[in-house]
Each structure stands twice: as C-alpha cells, then as structure tokens.
mmCIF file of C-alpha atoms and ligand atoms in Angstrom:
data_model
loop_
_atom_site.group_PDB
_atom_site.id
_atom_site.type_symbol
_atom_site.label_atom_id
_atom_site.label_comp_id
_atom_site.label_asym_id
_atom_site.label_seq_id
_atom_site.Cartn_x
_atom_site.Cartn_y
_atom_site.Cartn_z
ATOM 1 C CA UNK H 483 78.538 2.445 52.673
ATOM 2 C CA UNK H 484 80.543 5.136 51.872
ATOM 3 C CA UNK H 485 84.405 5.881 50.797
ATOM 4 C CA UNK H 486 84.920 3.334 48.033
ATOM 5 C CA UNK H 487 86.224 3.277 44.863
ATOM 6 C CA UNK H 488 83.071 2.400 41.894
ATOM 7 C CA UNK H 489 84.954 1.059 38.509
ATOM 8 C CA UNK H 490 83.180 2.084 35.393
ATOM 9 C CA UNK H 491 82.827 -0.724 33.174
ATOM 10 C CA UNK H 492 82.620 1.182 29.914
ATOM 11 C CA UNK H 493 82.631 -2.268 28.031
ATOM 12 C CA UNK H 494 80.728 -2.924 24.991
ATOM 13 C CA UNK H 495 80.039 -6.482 25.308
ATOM 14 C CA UNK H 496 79.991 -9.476 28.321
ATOM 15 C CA UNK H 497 82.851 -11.304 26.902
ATOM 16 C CA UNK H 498 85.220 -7.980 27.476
ATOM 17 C CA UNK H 499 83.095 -7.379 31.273
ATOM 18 C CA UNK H 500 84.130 -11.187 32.010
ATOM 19 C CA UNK H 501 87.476 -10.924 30.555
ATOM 20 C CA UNK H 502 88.435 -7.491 32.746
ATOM 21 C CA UNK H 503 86.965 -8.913 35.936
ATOM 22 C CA UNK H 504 88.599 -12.381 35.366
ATOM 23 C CA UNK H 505 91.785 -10.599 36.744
ATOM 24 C CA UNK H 506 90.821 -9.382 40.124
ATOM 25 C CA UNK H 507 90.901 -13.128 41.187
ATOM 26 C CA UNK H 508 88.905 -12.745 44.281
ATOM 27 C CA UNK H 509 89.292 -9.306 44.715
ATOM 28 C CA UNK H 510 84.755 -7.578 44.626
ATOM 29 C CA UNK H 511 85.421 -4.030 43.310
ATOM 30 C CA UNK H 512 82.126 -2.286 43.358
ATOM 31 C CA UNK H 513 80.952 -1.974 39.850
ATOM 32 C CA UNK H 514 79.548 0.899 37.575
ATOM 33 C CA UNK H 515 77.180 -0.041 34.513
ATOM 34 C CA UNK H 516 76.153 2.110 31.918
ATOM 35 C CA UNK H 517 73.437 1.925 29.116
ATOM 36 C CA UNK H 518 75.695 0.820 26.273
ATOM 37 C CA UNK H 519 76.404 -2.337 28.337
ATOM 38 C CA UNK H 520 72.561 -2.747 29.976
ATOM 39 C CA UNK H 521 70.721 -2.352 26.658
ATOM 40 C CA UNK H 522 73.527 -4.430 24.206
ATOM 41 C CA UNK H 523 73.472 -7.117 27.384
ATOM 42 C CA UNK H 524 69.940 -6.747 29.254
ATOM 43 C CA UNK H 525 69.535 -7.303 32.828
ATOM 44 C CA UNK H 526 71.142 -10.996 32.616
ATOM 45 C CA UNK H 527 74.448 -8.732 32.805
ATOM 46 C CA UNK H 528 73.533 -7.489 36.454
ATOM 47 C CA UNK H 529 72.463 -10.601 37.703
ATOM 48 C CA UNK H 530 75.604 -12.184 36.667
ATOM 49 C CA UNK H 531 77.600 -9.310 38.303
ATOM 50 C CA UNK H 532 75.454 -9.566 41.491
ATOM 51 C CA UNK H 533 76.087 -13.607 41.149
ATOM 52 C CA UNK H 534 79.722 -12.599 41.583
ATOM 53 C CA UNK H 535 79.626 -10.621 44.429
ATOM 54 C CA UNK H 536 79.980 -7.179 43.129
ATOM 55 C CA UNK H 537 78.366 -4.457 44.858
ATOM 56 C CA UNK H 538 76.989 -2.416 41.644
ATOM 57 C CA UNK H 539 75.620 0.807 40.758
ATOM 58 C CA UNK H 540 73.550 0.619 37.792
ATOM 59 C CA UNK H 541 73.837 4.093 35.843
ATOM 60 C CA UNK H 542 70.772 4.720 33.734
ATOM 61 C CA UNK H 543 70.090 8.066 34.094
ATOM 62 C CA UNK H 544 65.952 7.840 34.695
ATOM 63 C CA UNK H 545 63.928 10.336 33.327
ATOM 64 C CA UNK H 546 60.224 10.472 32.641
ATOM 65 C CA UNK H 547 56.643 10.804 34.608
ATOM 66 C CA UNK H 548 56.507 9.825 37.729
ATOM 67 C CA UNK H 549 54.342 6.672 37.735
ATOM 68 C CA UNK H 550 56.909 5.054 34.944
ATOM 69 C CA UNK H 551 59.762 5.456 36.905
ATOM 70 C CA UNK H 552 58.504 4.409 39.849
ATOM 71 C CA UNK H 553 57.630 1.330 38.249
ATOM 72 C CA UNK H 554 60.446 0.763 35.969
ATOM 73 C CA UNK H 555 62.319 1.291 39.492
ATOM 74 C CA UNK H 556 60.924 -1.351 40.950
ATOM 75 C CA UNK H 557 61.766 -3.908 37.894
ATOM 76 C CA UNK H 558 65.605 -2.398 38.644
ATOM 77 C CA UNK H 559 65.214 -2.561 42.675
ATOM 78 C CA UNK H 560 64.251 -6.332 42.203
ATOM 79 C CA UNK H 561 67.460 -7.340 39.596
ATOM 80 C CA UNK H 562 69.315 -7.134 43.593
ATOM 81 C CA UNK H 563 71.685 -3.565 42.106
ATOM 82 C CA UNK H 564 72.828 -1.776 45.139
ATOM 83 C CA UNK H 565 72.684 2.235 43.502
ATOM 84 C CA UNK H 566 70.867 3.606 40.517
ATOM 85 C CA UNK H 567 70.027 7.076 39.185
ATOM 86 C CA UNK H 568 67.611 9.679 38.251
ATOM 87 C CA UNK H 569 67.999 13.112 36.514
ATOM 88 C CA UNK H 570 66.993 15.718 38.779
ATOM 89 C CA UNK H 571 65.488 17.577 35.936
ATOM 90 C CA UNK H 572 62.238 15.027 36.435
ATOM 91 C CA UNK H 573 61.314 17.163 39.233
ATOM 92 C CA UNK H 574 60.757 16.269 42.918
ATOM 93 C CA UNK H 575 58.031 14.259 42.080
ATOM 94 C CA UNK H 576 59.411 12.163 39.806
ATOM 95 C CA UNK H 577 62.447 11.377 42.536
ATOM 96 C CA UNK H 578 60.217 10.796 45.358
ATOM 97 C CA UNK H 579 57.749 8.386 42.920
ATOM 98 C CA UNK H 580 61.469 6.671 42.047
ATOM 99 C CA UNK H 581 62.342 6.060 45.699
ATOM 100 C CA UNK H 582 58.340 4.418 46.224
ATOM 101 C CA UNK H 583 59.268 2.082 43.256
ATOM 102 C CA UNK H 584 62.483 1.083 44.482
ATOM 103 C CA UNK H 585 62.182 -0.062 47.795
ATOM 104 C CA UNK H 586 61.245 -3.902 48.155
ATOM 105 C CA UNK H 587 58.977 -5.260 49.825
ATOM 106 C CA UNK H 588 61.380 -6.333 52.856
ATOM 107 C CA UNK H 589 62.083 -2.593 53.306
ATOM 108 C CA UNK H 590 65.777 -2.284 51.551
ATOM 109 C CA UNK H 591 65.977 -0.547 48.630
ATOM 110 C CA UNK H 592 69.304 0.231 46.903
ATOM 111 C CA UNK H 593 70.992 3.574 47.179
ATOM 112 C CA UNK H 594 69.089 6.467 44.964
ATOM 113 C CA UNK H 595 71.249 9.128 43.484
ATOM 114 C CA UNK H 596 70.832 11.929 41.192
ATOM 115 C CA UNK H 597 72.252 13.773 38.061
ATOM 116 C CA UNK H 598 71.814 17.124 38.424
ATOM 117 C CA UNK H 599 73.904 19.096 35.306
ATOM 118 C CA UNK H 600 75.486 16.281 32.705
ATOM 119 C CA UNK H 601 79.262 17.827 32.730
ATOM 120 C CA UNK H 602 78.699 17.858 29.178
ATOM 121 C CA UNK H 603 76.828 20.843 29.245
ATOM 122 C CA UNK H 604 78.295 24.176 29.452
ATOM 123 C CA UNK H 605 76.562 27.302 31.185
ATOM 124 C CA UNK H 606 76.016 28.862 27.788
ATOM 125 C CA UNK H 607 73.954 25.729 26.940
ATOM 126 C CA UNK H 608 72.145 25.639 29.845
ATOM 127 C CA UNK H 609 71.188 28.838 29.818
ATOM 128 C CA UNK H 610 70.982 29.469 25.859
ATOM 129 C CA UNK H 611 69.120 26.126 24.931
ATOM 130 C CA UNK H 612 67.477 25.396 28.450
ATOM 131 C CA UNK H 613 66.685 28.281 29.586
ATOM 132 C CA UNK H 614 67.984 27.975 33.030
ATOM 133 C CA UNK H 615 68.987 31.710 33.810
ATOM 134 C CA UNK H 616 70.750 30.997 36.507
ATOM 135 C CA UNK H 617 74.608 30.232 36.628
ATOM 136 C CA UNK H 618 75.267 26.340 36.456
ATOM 137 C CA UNK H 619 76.947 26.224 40.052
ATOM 138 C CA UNK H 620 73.689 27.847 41.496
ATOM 139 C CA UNK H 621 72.078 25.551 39.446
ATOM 140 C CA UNK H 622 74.024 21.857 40.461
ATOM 141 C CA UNK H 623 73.241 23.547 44.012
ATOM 142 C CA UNK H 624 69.323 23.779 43.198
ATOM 143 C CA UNK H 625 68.773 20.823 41.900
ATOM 144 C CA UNK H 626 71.087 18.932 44.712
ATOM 145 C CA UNK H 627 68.409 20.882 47.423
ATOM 146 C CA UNK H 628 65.932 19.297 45.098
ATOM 147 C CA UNK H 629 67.131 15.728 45.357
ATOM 148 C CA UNK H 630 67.626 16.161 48.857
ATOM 149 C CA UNK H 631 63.977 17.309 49.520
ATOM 150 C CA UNK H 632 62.426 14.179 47.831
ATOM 151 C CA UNK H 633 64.427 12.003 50.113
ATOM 152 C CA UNK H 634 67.276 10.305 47.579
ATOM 153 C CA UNK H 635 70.743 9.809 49.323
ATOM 154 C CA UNK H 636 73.238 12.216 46.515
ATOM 155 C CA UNK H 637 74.095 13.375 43.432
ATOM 156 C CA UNK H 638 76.802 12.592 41.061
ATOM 157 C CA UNK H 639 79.324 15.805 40.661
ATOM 158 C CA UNK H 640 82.748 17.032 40.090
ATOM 159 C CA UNK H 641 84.805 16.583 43.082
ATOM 160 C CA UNK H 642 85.629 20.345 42.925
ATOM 161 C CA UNK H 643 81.481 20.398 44.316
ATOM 162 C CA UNK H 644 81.886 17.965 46.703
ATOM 163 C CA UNK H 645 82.308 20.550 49.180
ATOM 164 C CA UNK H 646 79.506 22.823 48.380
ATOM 165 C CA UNK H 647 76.796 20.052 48.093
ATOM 166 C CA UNK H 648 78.131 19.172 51.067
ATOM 167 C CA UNK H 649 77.739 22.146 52.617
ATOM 168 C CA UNK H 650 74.033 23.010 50.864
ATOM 169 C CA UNK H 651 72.686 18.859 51.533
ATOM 170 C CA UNK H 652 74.865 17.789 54.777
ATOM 171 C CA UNK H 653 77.423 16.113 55.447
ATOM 172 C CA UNK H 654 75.500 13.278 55.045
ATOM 173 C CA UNK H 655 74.259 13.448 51.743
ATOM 174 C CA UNK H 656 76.849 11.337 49.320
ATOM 175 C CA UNK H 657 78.726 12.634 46.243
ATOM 176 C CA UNK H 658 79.575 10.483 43.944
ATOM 177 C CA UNK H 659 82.373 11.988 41.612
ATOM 178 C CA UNK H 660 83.874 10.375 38.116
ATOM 179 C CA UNK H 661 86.493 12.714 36.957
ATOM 180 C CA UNK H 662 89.573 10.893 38.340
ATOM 181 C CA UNK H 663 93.337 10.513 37.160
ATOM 182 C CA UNK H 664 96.263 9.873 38.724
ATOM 183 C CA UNK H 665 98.947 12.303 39.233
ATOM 184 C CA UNK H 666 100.853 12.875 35.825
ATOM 185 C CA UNK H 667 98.302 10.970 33.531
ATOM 186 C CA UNK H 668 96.664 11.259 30.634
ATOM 187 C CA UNK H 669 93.061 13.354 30.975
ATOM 188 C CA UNK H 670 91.579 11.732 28.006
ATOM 189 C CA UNK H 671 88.341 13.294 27.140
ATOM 190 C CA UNK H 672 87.903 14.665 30.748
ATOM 191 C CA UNK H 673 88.218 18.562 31.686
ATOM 192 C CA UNK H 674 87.767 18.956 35.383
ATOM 193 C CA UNK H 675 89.667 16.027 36.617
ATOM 194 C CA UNK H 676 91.316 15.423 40.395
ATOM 195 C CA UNK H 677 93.696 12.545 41.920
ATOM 196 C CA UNK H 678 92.078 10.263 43.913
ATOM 197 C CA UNK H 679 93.730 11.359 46.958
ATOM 198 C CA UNK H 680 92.847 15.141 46.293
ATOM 199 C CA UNK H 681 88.529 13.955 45.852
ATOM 200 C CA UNK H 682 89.299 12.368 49.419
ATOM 201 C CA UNK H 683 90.624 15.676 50.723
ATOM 202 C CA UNK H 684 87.836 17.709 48.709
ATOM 203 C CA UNK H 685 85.024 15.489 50.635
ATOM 204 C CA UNK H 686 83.749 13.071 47.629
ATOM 205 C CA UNK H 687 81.915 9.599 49.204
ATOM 206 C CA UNK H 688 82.606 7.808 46.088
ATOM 207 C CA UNK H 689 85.281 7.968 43.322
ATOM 208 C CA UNK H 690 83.772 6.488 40.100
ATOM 209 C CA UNK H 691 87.163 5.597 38.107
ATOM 210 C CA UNK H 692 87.083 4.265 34.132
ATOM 211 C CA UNK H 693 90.109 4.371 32.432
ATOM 212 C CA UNK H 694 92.696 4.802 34.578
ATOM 213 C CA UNK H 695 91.690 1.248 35.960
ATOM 214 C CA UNK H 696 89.818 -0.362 32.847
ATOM 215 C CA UNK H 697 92.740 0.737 30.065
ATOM 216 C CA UNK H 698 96.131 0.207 32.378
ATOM 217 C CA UNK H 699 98.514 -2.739 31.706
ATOM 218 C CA UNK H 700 97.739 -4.097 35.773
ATOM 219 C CA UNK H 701 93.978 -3.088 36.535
ATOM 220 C CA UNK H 702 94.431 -4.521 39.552
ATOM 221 C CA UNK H 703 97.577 -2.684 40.970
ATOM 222 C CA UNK H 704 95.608 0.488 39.306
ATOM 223 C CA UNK H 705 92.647 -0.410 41.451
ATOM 224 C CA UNK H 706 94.548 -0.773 44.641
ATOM 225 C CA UNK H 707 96.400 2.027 44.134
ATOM 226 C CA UNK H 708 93.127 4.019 43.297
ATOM 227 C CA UNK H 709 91.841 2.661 46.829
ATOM 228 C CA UNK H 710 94.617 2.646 48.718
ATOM 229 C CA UNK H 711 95.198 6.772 47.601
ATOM 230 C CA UNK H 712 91.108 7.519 48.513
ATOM 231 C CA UNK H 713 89.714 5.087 51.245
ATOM 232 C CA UNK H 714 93.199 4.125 52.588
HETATM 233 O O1 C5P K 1285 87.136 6.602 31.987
HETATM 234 P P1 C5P K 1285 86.662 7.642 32.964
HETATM 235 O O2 C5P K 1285 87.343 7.550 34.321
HETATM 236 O O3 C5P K 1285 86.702 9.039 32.378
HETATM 237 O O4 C5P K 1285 85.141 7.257 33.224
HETATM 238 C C1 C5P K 1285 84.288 8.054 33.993
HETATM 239 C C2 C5P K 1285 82.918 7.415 34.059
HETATM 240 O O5 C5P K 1285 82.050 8.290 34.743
HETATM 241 C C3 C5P K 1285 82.276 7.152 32.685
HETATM 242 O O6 C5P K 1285 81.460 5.992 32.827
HETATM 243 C C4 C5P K 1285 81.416 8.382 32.476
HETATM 244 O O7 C5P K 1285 80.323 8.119 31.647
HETATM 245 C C5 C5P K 1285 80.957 8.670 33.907
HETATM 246 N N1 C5P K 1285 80.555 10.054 34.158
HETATM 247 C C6 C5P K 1285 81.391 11.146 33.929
HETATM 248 N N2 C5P K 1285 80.946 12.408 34.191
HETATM 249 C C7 C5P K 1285 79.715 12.596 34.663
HETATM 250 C C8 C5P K 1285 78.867 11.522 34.910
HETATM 251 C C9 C5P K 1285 79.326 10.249 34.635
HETATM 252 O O8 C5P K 1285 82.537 10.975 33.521
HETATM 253 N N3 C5P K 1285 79.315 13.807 34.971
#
C-alpha cells in the first residue's frame, strides 16, 4: 500500500454514496467514510462498499479506555475495512489495546492510523483550553512518536508535516494528508491546503481528496487527474 489517492465521501445518505460511485464505471477508488455517513447508514454501508471492491478507510476517530476500543476494533476489523483511526490523545495504551482488537484471527488486520492535533484547533486552544504548553508542531511531533511507539502504521497531517513526521517516525511510517486542491481552485473551508503534485513532492503516502473530486462536474476526470498529478 502506499501512494494512492483516498476520496472522502462526505455524503449524507446511501442513495447520494451509490449515485457518486455509479460514475466511476469500473474504475475502485479507495474510499474515505466518515461518521455522518457510518452512524445515518450503519455498517451495512461498508459492507456494501467492500462488496464493490473499494479499498476503504473507515474514519471514526476512536477515543476511549483501552479495553472498549480494543473491542469495538475488533467489531470494525471484522466489517473487512482496510484503515481506521484512533486519536492519539487516548494514550499509548489505548493505541496498542486498538491494534490487539483489530487484528483477525488469520493474522491481517487493516491499516491503524492516528489523529494527533484535529486542524481545527489552533495553538492558542491547545494550549489555553488543553493545556498542552507546548507549541502544536512539537506537539503533532509528540504524539506522532507516540503512535509510533504503540506500533500503529501513521498519522493523518497536513502535507506541510509530511516531512517532519517523516523525519521524527521513518520513512516508513505513512502520512495520510486531506488538505488538497488543485492549482487555481477554490479552498473552501480549508486553510493549509497543497496540490496534489506538491503533497507528492512534500513526502505524503496518501492524499485524502473531498471536494475537488466529490463536487466537480466529471469526478472521474477529477480523480484521474488527482492520481495521475500524485501517484503518476
Ligand atoms: O472536501 P475536502 O477535500 O476538504 O475533504 C477533506 C476530508 O478530509 C474531509 O472528510 C475532512 O473531514 C477530512 N479531514 C480534514 N482535515 C483533517 C482531518 C480530516 O480535512 N485534519
């Protein structure tokens, strides 16, 4: 795995899912699924993805003590979703119980990633309302150490980290970065945001892409233009 292109399916019901992925034809872009379509839907929604051939990362953002994750891991590691996510914040615990709960019992497991700051959250924030003294790049590189030290395989960042978590986790470790426009487009509600073919220069393993792809008038040609500019 590694250098692909994960389309964020910010849909609010099946019908619109269907509908949007009724014009790839036979084309299998690797999927991204969010809460508002897992808890409107339920996990018929991933099984019906999986049944048609996606790969597909299943973003619910875990958080909680240990021995629920772990187990509400395992009820996700057996729905057949190839990468899901924690929030570092759980602590190394917590990660390392998620990766026990996750991997099945004929040894595969799907890819484990982590959150480590929500973009949403400013330094001030952080350090006002969390109390996290430290400065939120020192932080992101923290908690990606953390993740790395229970075992998971990356975090989800900014492509503008990609380098540094790179440098702090190996080369190895995978980023997985949302944050993507094309050259000359609109940023929506996005601050930080790269081209697809500038993430591939900055180091990011995977480009998560919504808009751009979900909202244009050919989602295909955005899609293979999206690829063709990152993995190409
Ligand atoms: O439409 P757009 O390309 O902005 O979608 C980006 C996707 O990545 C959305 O599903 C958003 O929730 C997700 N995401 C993000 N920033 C993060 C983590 C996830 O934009 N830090």
């Amino acid at each position: 795995m590694g250098k692909d292109v994960i389309v964020a399916c910010d849909f609010s019901s099946r019908e619109n899912l269907y509908g949007f992925l009724d014009k790839f034809g036979s084309k299998k872009p690797f999927l991204k699924v969010g809460m508002e379509l897992f808890y409107s839907e339920g996990p018929e929604i991933v099984r019906e993805i999986k049944r048609r051939g996606h790969k597909l990362f299943l973003d619910l953002k875990l958080h909680d003590i240990p021995n629920t994750v772990k187990k509400s891991m395992a009820a996700l590691s057996s729905l057949g979703v190839d990468m899901v996510n924690v929030h570092a914040a759980g602590t190394i615990a917590m990660m390392e119980a998620a990766l026990e709960g996750l991997t099945r019992p004929d040894g595969t497991r799907p890819l484990l990633i982590a959150v480590t700051q929500l973009t949403s959250t400013s330094e001030e924030r952080m350090q006002k309302e969390l109390l996290i003294g430290a400065s939120l790049t020192d932080t992101v590189i923290h908690y990606a150490r953390n993740t790395k030290a229970a075992g998971l395989d990356g975090v989800v960042c900014s492509p503008l980290e990609a380098g540094i978590v790179h440098e702090n986790c190996g080369a190895d470790f995978f980023t997985i970065t949302p944050g993507i426009r094309f050259a000359g487009s609109s940023a929506d509600d996005q601050v930080r945001i790269t081209t697809p073919a500038k993430a591939r220069e900055l180091g990011s393993d995977y480009i998560v892409v919504g808009r751009p792809i979900t909202a244009a008038d050919d989602p295909e040609a955005a899609y293979e233009k999206c690829l063709a500019e990152f993995a190409g």
